[in-house]
Coordinates of C-alpha atoms in Angstrom, one line a residue:
Chain A
M1 CA 96.8 -12.1 -8.9
S2 CA 94.2 -15.2 -9.0
V3 CA 92.4 -13.5 -6.2
F4 CA 91.4 -10.6 -8.8
F5 CA 90.5 -12.8 -11.7
F6 CA 88.5 -14.6 -8.9
A7 CA 86.7 -11.4 -7.8
I8 CA 85.9 -10.4 -11.4
A9 CA 84.5 -13.8 -12.1
A10 CA 82.5 -13.9 -8.9
F11 CA 80.9 -10.4 -9.5
I12 CA 79.8 -11.8 -13.0
V13 CA 78.3 -14.9 -11.4
I14 CA 76.9 -12.7 -8.2
A15 CA 75.2 -10.1 -10.6
G16 CA 74.2 -12.8 -13.2
G17 CA 72.4 -14.6 -10.3
I18 CA 70.9 -11.7 -9.0
G19 CA 69.6 -10.8 -12.6
V20 CA 68.1 -14.1 -13.0
V21 CA 65.6 -14.0 -10.1
A22 CA 65.1 -10.1 -10.4
A23 CA 64.6 -9.9 -14.3
R24 CA 61.2 -8.9 -15.5
N25 CA 61.7 -10.1 -19.0
I26 CA 62.1 -14.0 -19.3
V27 CA 64.6 -13.6 -21.8
Y28 CA 67.0 -11.2 -19.8
A29 CA 66.9 -13.8 -17.2
A30 CA 68.2 -16.3 -19.7
L31 CA 70.7 -14.4 -20.9
S32 CA 71.9 -13.5 -16.9
L33 CA 71.7 -17.4 -16.8
L34 CA 74.6 -17.6 -19.8
A35 CA 76.5 -14.6 -17.6
V36 CA 76.4 -17.2 -14.4
M37 CA 77.4 -20.0 -16.6
V38 CA 80.3 -18.1 -18.3
G39 CA 81.4 -16.9 -14.8
T40 CA 81.3 -20.3 -13.4
A41 CA 83.7 -21.5 -16.0
G42 CA 86.0 -18.8 -15.1
I43 CA 85.7 -20.0 -11.5
F44 CA 86.4 -23.5 -12.5
L45 CA 89.7 -22.2 -14.6
I46 CA 90.7 -20.6 -11.2
G47 CA 90.3 -23.5 -9.2
L48 CA 92.6 -25.4 -11.5
A49 CA 89.7 -27.9 -13.3
E50 CA 90.3 -27.1 -16.8
F51 CA 88.6 -29.9 -18.1
L52 CA 85.4 -28.9 -16.0
A53 CA 85.7 -25.3 -17.3
L54 CA 85.3 -26.4 -20.8
V55 CA 82.5 -28.7 -19.8
Q56 CA 80.5 -26.2 -18.3
L57 CA 80.7 -23.7 -21.2
L58 CA 79.9 -26.3 -23.7
I59 CA 76.8 -27.8 -21.8
Y60 CA 75.5 -25.2 -19.7
G61 CA 76.5 -21.9 -21.9
G62 CA 76.0 -24.0 -25.2
A63 CA 73.4 -26.4 -24.4
V64 CA 71.2 -25.5 -21.5
V65 CA 70.8 -21.9 -22.2
I66 CA 69.9 -22.4 -25.8
V67 CA 67.5 -25.2 -24.9
I68 CA 65.6 -22.7 -22.3
L69 CA 65.5 -20.1 -25.3
F70 CA 64.2 -22.6 -27.9
A71 CA 61.5 -23.6 -25.4
L72 CA 60.4 -19.9 -25.1
M73 CA 60.6 -19.4 -28.9
L74 CA 58.3 -22.6 -29.3
T75 CA 55.9 -20.9 -26.6
R76 CA 54.5 -17.2 -27.1
I77 CA 57.1 -15.0 -25.8
Q78 CA 55.1 -11.8 -25.2
D79 CA 53.2 -14.1 -22.3
F80 CA 56.2 -14.2 -20.1
E81 CA 57.0 -10.5 -20.2
F82 CA 56.5 -8.3 -17.3
L83 CA 57.3 -11.2 -14.8
S84 CA 56.4 -10.6 -11.2
A85 CA 57.3 -12.3 -8.1
N86 CA 54.3 -14.0 -6.2
K87 CA 52.9 -12.3 -3.1
H88 CA 55.2 -14.3 -0.7
W89 CA 58.6 -12.7 -1.8
P90 CA 59.0 -11.2 1.9
L91 CA 59.0 -14.7 3.0
A92 CA 61.4 -15.9 0.4
L93 CA 63.6 -13.3 1.0
I94 CA 63.6 -14.0 4.9
V95 CA 64.2 -18.0 4.5
S96 CA 67.2 -17.1 1.7
I97 CA 68.8 -14.6 4.0
S98 CA 68.4 -17.2 6.9
F99 CA 70.2 -19.8 4.9
L100 CA 72.6 -17.3 4.3
V101 CA 73.4 -16.8 7.7
L102 CA 73.7 -20.5 8.6
F103 CA 76.0 -21.0 5.9
L104 CA 78.2 -17.9 6.8
I105 CA 78.1 -19.4 10.4
S106 CA 79.0 -22.9 9.5
I107 CA 81.6 -21.8 7.0
L108 CA 83.7 -19.3 9.3
V109 CA 83.5 -21.7 12.6
N110 CA 85.0 -24.5 10.5
K111 CA 87.6 -22.3 8.7
R112 CA 90.5 -24.2 7.1
T113 CA 93.8 -22.8 6.3
I114 CA 95.3 -24.8 3.3
T115 CA 96.6 -22.3 1.2
E116 CA 98.0 -24.3 -1.6
M117 CA 96.1 -25.3 -4.6
S118 CA 96.8 -28.2 -6.7
G119 CA 94.9 -29.5 -10.0
V120 CA 94.2 -32.8 -11.0
D121 CA 95.7 -34.3 -14.0
I122 CA 93.1 -34.7 -17.1
S123 CA 94.6 -38.3 -17.6
E124 CA 93.9 -39.1 -13.9
L125 CA 90.6 -37.9 -14.4
G126 CA 89.8 -40.0 -16.9
L127 CA 91.2 -43.2 -15.5
T128 CA 89.1 -42.9 -12.5
L129 CA 85.9 -42.0 -14.2
F130 CA 86.3 -45.3 -16.3
A131 CA 87.8 -47.4 -13.9
D132 CA 86.6 -46.9 -10.4
W133 CA 83.5 -45.0 -11.5
A134 CA 82.7 -47.0 -14.5
I135 CA 79.2 -48.2 -13.5
P136 CA 78.1 -44.8 -12.5
F137 CA 79.0 -43.4 -15.6
E138 CA 77.0 -46.0 -17.8
L139 CA 74.1 -45.3 -15.3
A140 CA 74.3 -41.7 -16.2
S141 CA 74.5 -42.6 -19.6
L142 CA 71.3 -44.6 -19.8
V143 CA 69.3 -41.6 -17.4
L144 CA 70.3 -39.3 -20.1
L145 CA 69.0 -41.5 -22.6
I146 CA 65.6 -42.2 -20.8
A147 CA 65.3 -38.6 -20.1
L148 CA 65.8 -37.4 -23.7
I149 CA 63.2 -40.0 -25.1
G150 CA 60.9 -39.2 -22.2
A151 CA 61.4 -35.6 -23.2
V152 CA 60.4 -36.2 -26.9
V153 CA 57.5 -38.5 -25.8
V154 CA 56.2 -35.8 -23.4
V155 CA 56.3 -33.3 -26.1
R156 CA 54.8 -34.9 -29.0
R157 CA 51.4 -33.9 -30.5
D158 CA 49.0 -36.9 -30.0
N159 CA 47.8 -37.8 -33.6
E160 CA 43.8 -37.2 -32.7
E161 CA 45.2 -33.4 -31.5
N162 CA 44.6 -31.1 -34.3
R163 CA 46.1 -27.9 -33.0
Chain B
M1 CA 93.7 -17.7 -2.7
E2 CA 91.9 -19.9 0.1
L3 CA 89.2 -22.3 0.2
I4 CA 86.9 -19.8 1.9
Y5 CA 86.6 -17.7 -1.5
F6 CA 84.9 -20.4 -3.0
Q7 CA 82.7 -21.1 -0.1
L8 CA 81.4 -17.8 0.4
L9 CA 80.5 -17.6 -3.5
A10 CA 78.8 -20.8 -3.3
A11 CA 76.8 -19.9 -0.4
I12 CA 75.8 -16.7 -1.8
L13 CA 74.7 -18.3 -5.0
F14 CA 72.9 -20.9 -3.6
C15 CA 70.8 -18.6 -1.6
I16 CA 70.2 -16.3 -4.7
G17 CA 68.8 -19.5 -6.1
I18 CA 66.6 -20.4 -2.6
Y19 CA 65.1 -16.9 -3.4
G20 CA 64.1 -17.6 -7.1
V21 CA 63.0 -21.1 -6.0
L22 CA 60.7 -19.7 -3.7
A23 CA 59.8 -16.2 -4.7
R24 CA 59.1 -16.4 -8.9
K25 CA 56.0 -17.5 -10.5
S26 CA 57.0 -18.8 -13.7
A27 CA 57.8 -22.4 -13.9
V28 CA 61.1 -21.5 -16.3
L29 CA 62.5 -19.2 -13.8
I30 CA 62.2 -21.7 -11.3
L31 CA 64.0 -24.0 -13.2
M32 CA 66.8 -21.3 -14.0
S33 CA 67.0 -21.0 -10.0
I34 CA 67.6 -24.8 -9.9
E35 CA 70.4 -24.5 -12.2
L36 CA 71.8 -21.7 -10.2
M37 CA 71.9 -23.9 -7.0
L38 CA 73.4 -26.7 -8.8
N39 CA 76.0 -24.3 -9.8
A40 CA 76.6 -22.9 -6.4
V41 CA 77.2 -27.0 -5.5
N42 CA 79.7 -27.4 -8.1
I43 CA 81.9 -24.2 -7.4
N44 CA 82.0 -25.8 -3.9
L45 CA 83.0 -29.2 -4.8
I46 CA 85.5 -27.8 -7.4
G47 CA 87.1 -25.5 -4.3
Y48 CA 87.3 -28.9 -2.2
A49 CA 88.9 -30.5 -4.6
A50 CA 91.5 -27.7 -5.5
F51 CA 92.5 -27.3 -1.6
S52 CA 92.2 -31.2 -0.9
S53 CA 95.3 -32.4 0.9
L54 CA 94.3 -36.1 0.0
G55 CA 96.6 -38.2 -2.0
A56 CA 96.1 -38.5 -6.1
A57 CA 93.7 -41.4 -5.7
H58 CA 90.9 -39.8 -3.9
K59 CA 91.8 -35.8 -5.2
N60 CA 89.8 -36.1 -8.5
L61 CA 86.5 -37.4 -6.6
G62 CA 85.3 -34.0 -6.3
Q63 CA 85.7 -33.4 -10.2
V64 CA 84.3 -36.8 -11.1
L65 CA 81.1 -35.5 -8.9
V66 CA 80.7 -32.4 -10.6
I67 CA 80.8 -34.2 -13.8
F68 CA 77.7 -36.2 -12.7
I69 CA 76.0 -33.3 -11.2
I70 CA 76.3 -31.8 -14.8
T71 CA 75.1 -34.9 -16.4
I72 CA 71.9 -35.1 -14.2
A73 CA 71.2 -31.5 -14.4
A74 CA 71.1 -31.7 -18.3
A75 CA 68.7 -34.5 -18.3
E76 CA 66.5 -33.1 -15.6
L77 CA 66.2 -29.7 -17.7
A78 CA 65.5 -31.8 -20.8
L79 CA 62.8 -33.2 -19.1
A80 CA 61.4 -30.3 -17.2
M81 CA 61.5 -28.1 -20.5
A82 CA 59.3 -30.9 -22.1
I83 CA 56.8 -30.8 -19.2
I84 CA 56.4 -27.0 -19.3
L85 CA 56.2 -27.0 -23.0
R86 CA 53.2 -29.8 -22.8
L87 CA 51.7 -27.5 -19.7
Y88 CA 51.8 -24.5 -21.7
R89 CA 50.3 -26.3 -24.5
N90 CA 47.3 -27.5 -22.5
K91 CA 46.9 -24.7 -20.2
N92 CA 48.1 -21.7 -21.7
N93 CA 49.8 -20.8 -18.7
V94 CA 52.9 -21.8 -16.8
N95 CA 52.7 -19.7 -13.3
V96 CA 53.0 -22.4 -11.0
D97 CA 50.6 -20.6 -8.3
E98 CA 47.7 -21.0 -10.8
L99 CA 48.1 -24.8 -11.6
D100 CA 46.2 -26.5 -9.2
I101 CA 45.1 -29.5 -11.4
L102 CA 46.3 -32.1 -9.1
K103 CA 44.6 -30.7 -6.2
G104 CA 41.8 -32.9 -5.0

């Protein structure tokens, strides 16, 4: 039964991914990205990671796609219509397919046969995060703070700039 | 369910992301393709965490790693969107094949 739901979520993810790289209109690409994020949250639920499914919906579906759409709103959106791939797209397709073949070979060679799944208790996850990984956690918060301050500094208009 | 489903989905999504990074012109779309690749890695890690046969002490390392990847991806996206907005304001153009102001 979970294979059925996994197939639905995987179809949403792959169709959305193709939509992101093939859409002509950038807003359609952003909405396809939203479909990918929601599908990935479904995959996380099937993979017994309930907390991360929630985080995925909140951060990617809520924040990331909205930030991209907001940035498109702040620019003139008609400049982004009718996007085309660059002239090297057959080369990109060859590289992508050869990576896919490489991944498929390595997956099929190292096939593991564990079939029982087991989730992680959310309190266990919190304890690990705040006990064993406390310093990386604090560093991550510092990275977020510096990145956001840097983003504000980069987009702020200079005073002498009268546009 | 088997682990190989997660691995196959992650491989396909990662290759779609590689194609997007290499073939698209607009910097915003390249950024979205990078997000696709990060998502593929997250799917792979969640699959390995769910099918892990390790004890409880090591089992949730996969999910902890996914939390850090999501955090770093959010920071990277905010900074990259800021740079793209700045670029658009100065150059009126975010197509990466026409931006050669760093070329010596």
